Tab-separated table of C-alpha atoms and ligand atoms in Angstrom:
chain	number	residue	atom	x	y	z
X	1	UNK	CA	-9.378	-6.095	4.556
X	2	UNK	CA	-10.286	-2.954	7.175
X	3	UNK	CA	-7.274	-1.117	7.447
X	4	UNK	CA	-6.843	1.900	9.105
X	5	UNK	CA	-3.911	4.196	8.038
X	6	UNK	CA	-2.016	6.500	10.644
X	7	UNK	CA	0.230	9.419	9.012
X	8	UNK	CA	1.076	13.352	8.746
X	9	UNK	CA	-1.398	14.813	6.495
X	10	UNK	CA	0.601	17.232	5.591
X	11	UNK	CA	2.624	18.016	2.369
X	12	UNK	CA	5.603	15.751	3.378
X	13	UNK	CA	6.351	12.275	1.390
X	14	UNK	CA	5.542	10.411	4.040
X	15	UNK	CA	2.599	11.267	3.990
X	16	UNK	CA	2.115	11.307	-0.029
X	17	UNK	CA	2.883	7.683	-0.128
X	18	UNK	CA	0.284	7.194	2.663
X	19	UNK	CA	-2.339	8.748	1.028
X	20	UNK	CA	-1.534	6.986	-2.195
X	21	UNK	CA	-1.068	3.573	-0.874
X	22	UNK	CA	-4.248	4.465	0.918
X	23	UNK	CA	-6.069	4.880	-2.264
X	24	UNK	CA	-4.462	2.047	-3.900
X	25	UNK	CA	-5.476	-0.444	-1.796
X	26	UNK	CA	-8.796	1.132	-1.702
X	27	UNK	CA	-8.873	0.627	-5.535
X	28	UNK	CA	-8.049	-3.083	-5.124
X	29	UNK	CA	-10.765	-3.550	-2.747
X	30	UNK	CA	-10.107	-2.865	0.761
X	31	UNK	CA	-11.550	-0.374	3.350
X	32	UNK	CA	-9.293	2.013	4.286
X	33	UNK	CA	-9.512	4.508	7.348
X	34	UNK	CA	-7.403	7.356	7.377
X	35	UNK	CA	-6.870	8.485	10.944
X	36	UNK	CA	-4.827	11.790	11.794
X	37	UNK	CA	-5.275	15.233	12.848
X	38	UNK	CA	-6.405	16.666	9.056
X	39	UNK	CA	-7.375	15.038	5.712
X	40	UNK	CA	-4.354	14.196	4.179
X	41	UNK	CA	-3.450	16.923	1.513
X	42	UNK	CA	-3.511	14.529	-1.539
X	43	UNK	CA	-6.651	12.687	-0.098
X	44	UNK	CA	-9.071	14.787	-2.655
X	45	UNK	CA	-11.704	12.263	-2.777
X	46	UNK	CA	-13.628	10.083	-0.399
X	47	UNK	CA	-15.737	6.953	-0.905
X	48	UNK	CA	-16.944	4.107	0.274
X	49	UNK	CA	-14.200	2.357	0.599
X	50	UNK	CA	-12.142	5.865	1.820
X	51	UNK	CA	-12.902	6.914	5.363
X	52	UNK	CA	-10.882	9.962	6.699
X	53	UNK	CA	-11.843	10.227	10.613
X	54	UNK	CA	-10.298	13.545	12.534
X	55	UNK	CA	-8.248	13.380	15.831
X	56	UNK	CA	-9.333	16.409	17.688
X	57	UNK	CA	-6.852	17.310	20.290
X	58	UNK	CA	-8.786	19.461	22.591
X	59	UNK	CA	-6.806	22.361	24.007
X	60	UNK	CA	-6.392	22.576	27.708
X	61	UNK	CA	-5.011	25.455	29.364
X	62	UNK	CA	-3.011	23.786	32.155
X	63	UNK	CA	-1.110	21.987	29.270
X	64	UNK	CA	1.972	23.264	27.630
X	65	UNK	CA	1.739	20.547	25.098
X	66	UNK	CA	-1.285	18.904	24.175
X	67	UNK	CA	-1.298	15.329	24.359
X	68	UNK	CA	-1.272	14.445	20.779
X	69	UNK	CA	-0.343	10.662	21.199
X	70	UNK	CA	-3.090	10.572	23.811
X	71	UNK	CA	-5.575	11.745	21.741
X	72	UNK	CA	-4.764	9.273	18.800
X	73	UNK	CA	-4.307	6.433	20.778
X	74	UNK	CA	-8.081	7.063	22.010
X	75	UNK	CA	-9.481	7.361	18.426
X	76	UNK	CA	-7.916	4.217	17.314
X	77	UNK	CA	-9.334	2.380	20.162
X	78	UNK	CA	-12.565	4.229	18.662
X	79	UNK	CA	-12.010	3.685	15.108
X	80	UNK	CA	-10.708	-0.197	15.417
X	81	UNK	CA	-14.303	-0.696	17.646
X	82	UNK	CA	-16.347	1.159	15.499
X	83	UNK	CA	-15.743	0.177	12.526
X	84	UNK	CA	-13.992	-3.177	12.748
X	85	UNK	CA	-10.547	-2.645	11.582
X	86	UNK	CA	-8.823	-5.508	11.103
X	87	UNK	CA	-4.837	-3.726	10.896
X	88	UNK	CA	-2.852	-0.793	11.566
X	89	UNK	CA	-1.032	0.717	9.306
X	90	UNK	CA	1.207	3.756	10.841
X	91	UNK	CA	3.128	5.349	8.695
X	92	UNK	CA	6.473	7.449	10.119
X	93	UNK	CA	7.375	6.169	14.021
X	94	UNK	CA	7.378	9.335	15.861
X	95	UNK	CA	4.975	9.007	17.679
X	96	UNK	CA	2.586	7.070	15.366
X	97	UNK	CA	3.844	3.608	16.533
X	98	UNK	CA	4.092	4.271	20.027
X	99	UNK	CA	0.238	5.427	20.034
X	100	UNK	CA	-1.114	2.278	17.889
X	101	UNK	CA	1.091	0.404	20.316
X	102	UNK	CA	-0.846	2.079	23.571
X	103	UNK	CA	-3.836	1.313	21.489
X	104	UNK	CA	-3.240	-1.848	20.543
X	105	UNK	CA	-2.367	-2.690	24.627
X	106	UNK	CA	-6.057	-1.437	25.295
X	107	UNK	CA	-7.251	-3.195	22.759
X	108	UNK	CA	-6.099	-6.591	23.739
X	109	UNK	CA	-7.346	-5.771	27.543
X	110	UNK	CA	-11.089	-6.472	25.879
X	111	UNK	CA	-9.948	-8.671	24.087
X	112	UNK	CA	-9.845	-7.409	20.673
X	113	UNK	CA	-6.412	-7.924	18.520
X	114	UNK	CA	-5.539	-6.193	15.927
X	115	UNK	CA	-1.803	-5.811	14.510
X	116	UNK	CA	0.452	-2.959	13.682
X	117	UNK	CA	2.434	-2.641	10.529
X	118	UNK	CA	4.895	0.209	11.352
X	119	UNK	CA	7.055	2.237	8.058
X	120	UNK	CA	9.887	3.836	8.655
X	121	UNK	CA	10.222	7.089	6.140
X	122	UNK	CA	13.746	8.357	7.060
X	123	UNK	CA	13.604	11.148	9.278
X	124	UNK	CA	11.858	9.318	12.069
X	125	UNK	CA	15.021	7.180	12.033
X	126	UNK	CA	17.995	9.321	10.831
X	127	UNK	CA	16.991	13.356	12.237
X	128	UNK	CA	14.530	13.200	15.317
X	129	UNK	CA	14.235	9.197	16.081
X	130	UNK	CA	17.919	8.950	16.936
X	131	UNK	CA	17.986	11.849	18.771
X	132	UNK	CA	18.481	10.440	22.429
X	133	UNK	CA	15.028	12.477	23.777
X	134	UNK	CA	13.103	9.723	21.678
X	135	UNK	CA	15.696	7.298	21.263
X	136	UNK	CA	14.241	4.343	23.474
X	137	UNK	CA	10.590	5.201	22.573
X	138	UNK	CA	11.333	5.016	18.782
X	139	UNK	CA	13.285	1.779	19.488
X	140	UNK	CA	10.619	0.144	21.881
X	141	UNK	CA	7.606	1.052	19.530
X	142	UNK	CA	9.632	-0.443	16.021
X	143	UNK	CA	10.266	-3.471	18.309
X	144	UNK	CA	6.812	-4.141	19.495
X	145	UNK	CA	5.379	-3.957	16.510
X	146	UNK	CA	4.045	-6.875	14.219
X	147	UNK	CA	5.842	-5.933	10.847
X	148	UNK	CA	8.430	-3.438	10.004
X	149	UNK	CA	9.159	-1.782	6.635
X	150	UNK	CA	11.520	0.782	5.658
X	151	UNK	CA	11.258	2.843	2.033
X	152	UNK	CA	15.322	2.216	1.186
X	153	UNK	CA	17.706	-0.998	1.899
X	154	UNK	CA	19.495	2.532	2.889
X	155	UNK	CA	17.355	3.004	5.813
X	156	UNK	CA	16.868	-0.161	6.916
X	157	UNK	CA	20.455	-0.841	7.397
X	158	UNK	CA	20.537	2.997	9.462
X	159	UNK	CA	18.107	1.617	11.692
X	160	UNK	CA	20.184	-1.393	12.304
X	161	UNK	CA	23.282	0.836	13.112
X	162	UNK	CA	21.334	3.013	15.511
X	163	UNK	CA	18.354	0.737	17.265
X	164	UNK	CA	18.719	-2.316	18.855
X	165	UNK	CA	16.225	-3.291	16.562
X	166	UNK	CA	14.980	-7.518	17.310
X	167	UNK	CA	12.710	-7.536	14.091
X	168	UNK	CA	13.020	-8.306	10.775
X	169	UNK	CA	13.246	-4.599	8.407
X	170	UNK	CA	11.240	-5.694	5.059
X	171	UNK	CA	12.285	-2.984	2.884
X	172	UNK	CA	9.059	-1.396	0.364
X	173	UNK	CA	10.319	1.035	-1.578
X	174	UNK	CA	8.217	4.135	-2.670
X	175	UNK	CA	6.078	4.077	-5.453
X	176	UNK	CA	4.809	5.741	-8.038
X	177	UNK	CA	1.404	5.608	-10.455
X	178	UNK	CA	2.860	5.624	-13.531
X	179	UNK	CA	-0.893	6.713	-15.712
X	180	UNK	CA	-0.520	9.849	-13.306
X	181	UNK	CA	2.380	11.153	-15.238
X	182	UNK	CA	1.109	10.051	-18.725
X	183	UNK	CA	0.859	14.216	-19.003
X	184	UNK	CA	-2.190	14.100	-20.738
X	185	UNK	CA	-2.045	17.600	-20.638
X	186	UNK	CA	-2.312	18.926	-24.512
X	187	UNK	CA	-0.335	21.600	-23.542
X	188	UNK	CA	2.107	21.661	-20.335
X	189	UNK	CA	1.805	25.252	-20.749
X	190	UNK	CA	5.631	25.736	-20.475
X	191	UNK	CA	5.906	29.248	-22.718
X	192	UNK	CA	4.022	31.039	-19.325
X	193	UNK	CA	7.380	29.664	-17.305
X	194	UNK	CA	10.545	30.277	-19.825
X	195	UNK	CA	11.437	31.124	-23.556
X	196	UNK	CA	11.971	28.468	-26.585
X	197	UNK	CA	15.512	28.550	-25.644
X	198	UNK	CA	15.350	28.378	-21.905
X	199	UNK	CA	16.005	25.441	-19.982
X	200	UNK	CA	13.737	24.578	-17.416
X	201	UNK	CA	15.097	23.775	-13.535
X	202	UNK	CA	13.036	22.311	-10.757
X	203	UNK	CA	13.268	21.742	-6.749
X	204	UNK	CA	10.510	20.453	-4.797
X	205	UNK	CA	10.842	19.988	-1.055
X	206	UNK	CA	9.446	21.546	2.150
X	207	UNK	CA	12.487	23.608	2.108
X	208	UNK	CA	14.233	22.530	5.735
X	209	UNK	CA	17.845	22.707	6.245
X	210	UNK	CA	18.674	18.873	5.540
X	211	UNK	CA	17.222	19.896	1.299
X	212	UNK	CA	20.488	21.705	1.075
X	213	UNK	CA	18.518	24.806	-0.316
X	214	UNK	CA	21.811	26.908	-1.087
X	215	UNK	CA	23.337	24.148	-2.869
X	216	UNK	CA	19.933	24.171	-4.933
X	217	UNK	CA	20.467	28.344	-5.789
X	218	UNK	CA	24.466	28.044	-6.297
X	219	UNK	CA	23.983	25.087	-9.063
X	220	UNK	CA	21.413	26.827	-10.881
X	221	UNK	CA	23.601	29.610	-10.338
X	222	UNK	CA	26.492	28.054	-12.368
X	223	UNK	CA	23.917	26.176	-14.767
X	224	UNK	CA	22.189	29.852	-15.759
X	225	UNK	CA	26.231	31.416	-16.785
X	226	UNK	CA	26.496	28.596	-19.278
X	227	UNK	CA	23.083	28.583	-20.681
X	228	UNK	CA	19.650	30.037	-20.497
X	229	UNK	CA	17.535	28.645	-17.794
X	230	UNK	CA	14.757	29.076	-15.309
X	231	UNK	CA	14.714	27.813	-11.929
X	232	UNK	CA	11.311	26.689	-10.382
X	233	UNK	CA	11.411	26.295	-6.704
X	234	UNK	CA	8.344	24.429	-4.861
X	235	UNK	CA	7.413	24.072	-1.830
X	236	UNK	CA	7.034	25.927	1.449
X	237	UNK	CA	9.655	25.583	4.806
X	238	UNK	CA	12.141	27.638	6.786
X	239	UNK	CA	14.618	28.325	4.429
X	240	UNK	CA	12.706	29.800	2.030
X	241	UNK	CA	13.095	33.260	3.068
X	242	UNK	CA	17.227	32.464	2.875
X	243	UNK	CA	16.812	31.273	-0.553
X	244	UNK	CA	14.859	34.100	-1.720
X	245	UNK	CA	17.629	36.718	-0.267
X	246	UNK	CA	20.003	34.793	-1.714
X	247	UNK	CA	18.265	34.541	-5.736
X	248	UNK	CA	18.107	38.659	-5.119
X	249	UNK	CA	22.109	38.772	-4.023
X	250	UNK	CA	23.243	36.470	-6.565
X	251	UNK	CA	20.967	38.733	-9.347
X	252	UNK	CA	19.479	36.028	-10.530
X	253	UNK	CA	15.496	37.675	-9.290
X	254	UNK	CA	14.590	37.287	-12.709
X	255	UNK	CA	15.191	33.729	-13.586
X	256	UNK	CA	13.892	32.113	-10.297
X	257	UNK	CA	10.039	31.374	-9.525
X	258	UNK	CA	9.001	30.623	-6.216
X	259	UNK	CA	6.027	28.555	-6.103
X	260	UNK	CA	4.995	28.370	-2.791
X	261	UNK	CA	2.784	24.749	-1.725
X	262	UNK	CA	1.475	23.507	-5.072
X	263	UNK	CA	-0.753	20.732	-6.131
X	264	UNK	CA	-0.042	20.892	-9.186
X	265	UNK	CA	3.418	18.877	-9.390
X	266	UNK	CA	2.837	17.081	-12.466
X	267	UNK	CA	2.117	20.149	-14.625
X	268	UNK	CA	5.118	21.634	-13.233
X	269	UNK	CA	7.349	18.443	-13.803
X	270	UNK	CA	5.681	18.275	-17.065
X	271	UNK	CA	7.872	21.374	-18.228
X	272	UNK	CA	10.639	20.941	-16.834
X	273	UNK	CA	14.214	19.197	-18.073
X	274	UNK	CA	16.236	18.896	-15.088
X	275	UNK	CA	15.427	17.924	-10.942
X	276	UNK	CA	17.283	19.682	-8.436
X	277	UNK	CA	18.199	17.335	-5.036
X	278	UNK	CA	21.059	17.442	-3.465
X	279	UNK	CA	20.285	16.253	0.511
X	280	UNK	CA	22.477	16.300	3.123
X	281	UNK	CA	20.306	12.957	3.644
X	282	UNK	CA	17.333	10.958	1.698
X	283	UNK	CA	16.179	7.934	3.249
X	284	UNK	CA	14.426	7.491	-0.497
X	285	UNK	CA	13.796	10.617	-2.254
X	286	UNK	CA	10.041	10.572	-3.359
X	287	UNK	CA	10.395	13.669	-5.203
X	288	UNK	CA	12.985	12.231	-7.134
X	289	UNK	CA	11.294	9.274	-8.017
X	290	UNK	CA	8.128	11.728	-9.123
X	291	UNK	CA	10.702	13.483	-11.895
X	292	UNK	CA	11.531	10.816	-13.585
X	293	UNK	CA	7.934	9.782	-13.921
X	294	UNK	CA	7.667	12.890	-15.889
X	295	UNK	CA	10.961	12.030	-18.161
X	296	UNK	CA	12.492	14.569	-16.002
X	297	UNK	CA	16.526	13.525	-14.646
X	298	UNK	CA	17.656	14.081	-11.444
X	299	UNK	CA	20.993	16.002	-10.222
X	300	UNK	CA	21.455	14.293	-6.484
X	301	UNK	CA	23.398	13.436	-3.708
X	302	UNK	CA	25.101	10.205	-3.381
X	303	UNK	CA	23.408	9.866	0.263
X	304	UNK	CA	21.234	7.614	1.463
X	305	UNK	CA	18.629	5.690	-0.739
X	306	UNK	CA	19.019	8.176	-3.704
X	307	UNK	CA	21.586	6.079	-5.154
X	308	UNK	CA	19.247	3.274	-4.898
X	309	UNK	CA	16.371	5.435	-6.750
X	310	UNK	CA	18.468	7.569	-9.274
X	311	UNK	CA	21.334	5.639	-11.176
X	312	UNK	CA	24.106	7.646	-11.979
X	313	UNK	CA	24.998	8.139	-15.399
X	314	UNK	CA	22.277	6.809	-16.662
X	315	UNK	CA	18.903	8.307	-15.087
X	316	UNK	CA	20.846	11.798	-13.762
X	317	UNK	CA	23.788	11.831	-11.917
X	318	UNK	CA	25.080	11.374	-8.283
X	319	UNK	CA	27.801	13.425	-6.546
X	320	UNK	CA	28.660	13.980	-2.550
X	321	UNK	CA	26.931	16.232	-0.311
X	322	UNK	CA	27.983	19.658	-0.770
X	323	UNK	CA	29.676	19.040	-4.094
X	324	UNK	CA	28.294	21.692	-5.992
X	325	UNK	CA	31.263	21.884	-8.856
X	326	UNK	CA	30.569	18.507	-10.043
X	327	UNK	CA	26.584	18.749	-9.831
X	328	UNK	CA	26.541	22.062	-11.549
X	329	UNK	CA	29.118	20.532	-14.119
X	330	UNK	CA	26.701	17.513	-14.850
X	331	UNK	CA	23.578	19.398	-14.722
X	332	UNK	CA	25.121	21.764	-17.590
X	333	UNK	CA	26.669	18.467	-19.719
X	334	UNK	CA	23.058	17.233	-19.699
X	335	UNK	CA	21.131	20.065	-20.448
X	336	UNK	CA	23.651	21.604	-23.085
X	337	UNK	CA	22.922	19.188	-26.153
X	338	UNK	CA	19.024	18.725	-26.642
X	339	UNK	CA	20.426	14.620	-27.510
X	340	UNK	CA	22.026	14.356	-24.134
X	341	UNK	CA	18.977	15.709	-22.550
X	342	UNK	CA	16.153	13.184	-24.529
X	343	UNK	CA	18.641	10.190	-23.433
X	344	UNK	CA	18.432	11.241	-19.805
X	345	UNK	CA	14.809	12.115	-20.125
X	346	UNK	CA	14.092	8.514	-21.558
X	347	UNK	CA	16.603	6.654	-19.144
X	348	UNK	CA	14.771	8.359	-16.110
X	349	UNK	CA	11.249	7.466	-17.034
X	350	UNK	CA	12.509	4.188	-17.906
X	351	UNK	CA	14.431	4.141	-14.291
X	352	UNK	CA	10.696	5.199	-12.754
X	353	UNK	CA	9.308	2.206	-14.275
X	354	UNK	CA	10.873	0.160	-11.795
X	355	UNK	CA	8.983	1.441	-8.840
X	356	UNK	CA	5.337	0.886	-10.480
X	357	UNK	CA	2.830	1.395	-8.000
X	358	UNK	CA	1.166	-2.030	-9.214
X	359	UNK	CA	4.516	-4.116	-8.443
X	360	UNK	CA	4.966	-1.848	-5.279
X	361	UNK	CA	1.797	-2.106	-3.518
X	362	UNK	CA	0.951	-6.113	-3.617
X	363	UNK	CA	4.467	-5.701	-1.092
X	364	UNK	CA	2.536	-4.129	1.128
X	365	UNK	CA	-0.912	-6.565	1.016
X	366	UNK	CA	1.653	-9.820	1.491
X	367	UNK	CA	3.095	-8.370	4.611
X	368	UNK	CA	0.099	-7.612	6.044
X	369	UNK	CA	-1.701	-11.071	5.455
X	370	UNK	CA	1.622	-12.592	6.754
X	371	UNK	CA	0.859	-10.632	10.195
X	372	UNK	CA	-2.486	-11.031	10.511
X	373	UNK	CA	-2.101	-14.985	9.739
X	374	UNK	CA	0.635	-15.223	12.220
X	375	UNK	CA	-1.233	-13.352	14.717
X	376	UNK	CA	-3.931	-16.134	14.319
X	377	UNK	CA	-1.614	-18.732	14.630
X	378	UNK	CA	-0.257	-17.339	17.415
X	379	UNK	CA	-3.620	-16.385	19.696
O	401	GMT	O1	11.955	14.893	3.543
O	401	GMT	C1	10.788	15.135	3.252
O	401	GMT	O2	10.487	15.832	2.308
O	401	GMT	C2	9.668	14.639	4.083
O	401	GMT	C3	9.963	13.307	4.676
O	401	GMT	C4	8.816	12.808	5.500
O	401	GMT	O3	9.152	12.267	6.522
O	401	GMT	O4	7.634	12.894	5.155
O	401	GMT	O5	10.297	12.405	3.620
O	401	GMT	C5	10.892	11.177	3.984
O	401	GMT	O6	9.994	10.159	3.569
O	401	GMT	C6	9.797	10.072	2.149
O	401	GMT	C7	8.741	9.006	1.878
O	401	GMT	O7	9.131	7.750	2.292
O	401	GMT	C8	11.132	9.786	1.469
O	401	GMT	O8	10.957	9.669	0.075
O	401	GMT	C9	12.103	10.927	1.777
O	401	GMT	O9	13.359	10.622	1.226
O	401	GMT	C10	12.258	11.068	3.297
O	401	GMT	N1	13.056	12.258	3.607
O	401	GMT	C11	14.287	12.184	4.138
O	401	GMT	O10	14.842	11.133	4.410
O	401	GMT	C12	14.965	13.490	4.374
């Protein structure tokens, strides 16, 4: 199949599990066209079967805002032409599906049809979508197009509540390649980050207010009075600066590393005993799900999908938003006996196993034959 895949290039998860479906499905055969305004951050190599083409807004003075949508919705029309794509696949609704939609309507006028698969990754739905600026443009574009995923049952049943939504939701969880966190590495290289005795703390986001960054500091906080530990904070977002003022208040400088944009998660995870995430919301929790690949457990939220990624008890443990007693108190109870901590490190790879990539991905191949052979049915 010719697929060409819309999403932020950036460092967010929808846009990881773009890329790496992308690359998947190149893997299994397909041609895939990444379309969006850079390459996509984990989109390191490209092939035959791995186009990236750029959307070049350019800028026009009598503009305040540049038409992005404008701008992609031309380049599709371009790229679907040119190259023969068969499907769209846009990934995050705001304003991906709208512009494959306006593509798709130009499209059709020459007589060329090509369907749009349209995922939903959380915060198009639950933060901006909903927000009534682009409520009935988010709602219009999920209705019009062909298929409809969302990454959590979580989501899907959010979208219900706040779009009159007329299609069917098929919910594709993320995935995760499993040989990508064998940790090959012959040494993770953990004595550079903490002592022998240390315990090792991690929290990856892009550090916005919905991460709950203060919660993150005030648990390792408690976790560092009861036992020796490092914190390792990754990622780069606006309250950073916060959490750094607040590591030098607390007097905690010392213990806390601030990583800054890495691509190097899997070394990092590959030292480190327990994940930091406790979201005010998570339609899924990618990050999550990429700790326990690395035998890593995961402190969370009881919000959203997480409880449908992390199982309390068993894989880490869940607690409500803004409950930072009881997180701090189960973060210590698993790090504080090296026993504990092996269970939960074997539970949560274990737990990861269920979202193989190779289980995940044929989701995503049946949906779009479905649409393309009801499309042919149809015309
Ligand atoms: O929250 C982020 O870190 C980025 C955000 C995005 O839109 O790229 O992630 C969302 O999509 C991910 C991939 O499907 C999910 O795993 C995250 O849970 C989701 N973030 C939120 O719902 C806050």
């Amino acid at each position: 199949m010719k697929i060409g895949i819309v999403c932020y290039p950036t460092f967010g998860g929808s846009g990881v599990v773009a890329t790496e479906l992308g690359l998947e499905l190149s893997k299994r055969g397909h041609e895939i066209h990444f379309i969006t305004y850079s390459q996509p951050v984990r989109l390191e190599l490209l092939s035959n079967n791995v186009h990236f083409h750029e959307v070049h807004v350019p800028e026009y003075p009598l503009f305040l805002y540049q038409p992005y949508e404008l701008a992609l919705s031309s380049k599709l029309v371009d790229m679907v032409k040119l190259h023969g794509l068969q499907l769209l696949h846009v990934h995050y609704a705001i304003p991906h599906a709208y512009a494959a939609y306006m593509a798709q309507q130009m499209l059709y006028d020459e007589g060329i049809i090509v369907p749009i698969v349209t995922t939903l990754h959380g915060t198009d739905i639950t933060l901006v979508g909903s927000h009534p600026f682009y409520k009935p443009a988010v709602a219009f574009s999920i209705n019009k197009s062909d298929a409809v995923t969302s990454v959590s049952e979580s989501l899907k049943k959010d979208t219900m509540r706040l779009f009159d939504i007329k299609k069917d939701i098929h919910v594709v969880p993320n995935f995760i390649d499993l040989e990508k966190h064998l940790h090959n590495f012959t040494d993770c290289q953990r004595e550079m980050m903490a002592d022998d005795e240390e315990r090792i703390v991690t929290h990856i986001s892009n550090m916005r207010e919905v991460k709950q960054i203060p919660d993150v500091i005030k648990i390792f906080y408690n976790i560092q009075k009861e036992l020796p530990a490092k914190l390792m904070m990754v990622g780069e977002g606006p309250e950073k600066e916060g959490a750094e003022r607040m590591v030098e208040e607390l007097g905690i400088k010392d213990k806390v590393v601030f990583f800054g944009n890495s691509h190097e998660i899997d070394r990092i995870l590959c030292f480190s005993d327990l994940f930091l995430l406790p979201s005010q919301t998570e339609s899924f929790g990618l990050a999550a799900l990429e700790a326990m690949a690395s035998s890593v457990p995961v402190i969370s939220s009881n919000t959203g999908g997480l409880p449908e990624v992390n199982e309390d008890g068993y894989s880490g443990y869940l607690s409500d938003v803004n409950d930072v007693n009881e997180m701090s108190a189960n973060a210590i109870h698993i790090l504080k006996d090296p026993e504990v901590l092996n269970t939960f490190k074997a539970n949560a790879k274990a737990q990861s196993q269920k979202f193989d990539l190779h289980s995940v991905v044929p989701m995503y191949e049946r949906i779009y034959e479905e649409t393309l052979e009801k499309l042919s049915v149809i015309n």
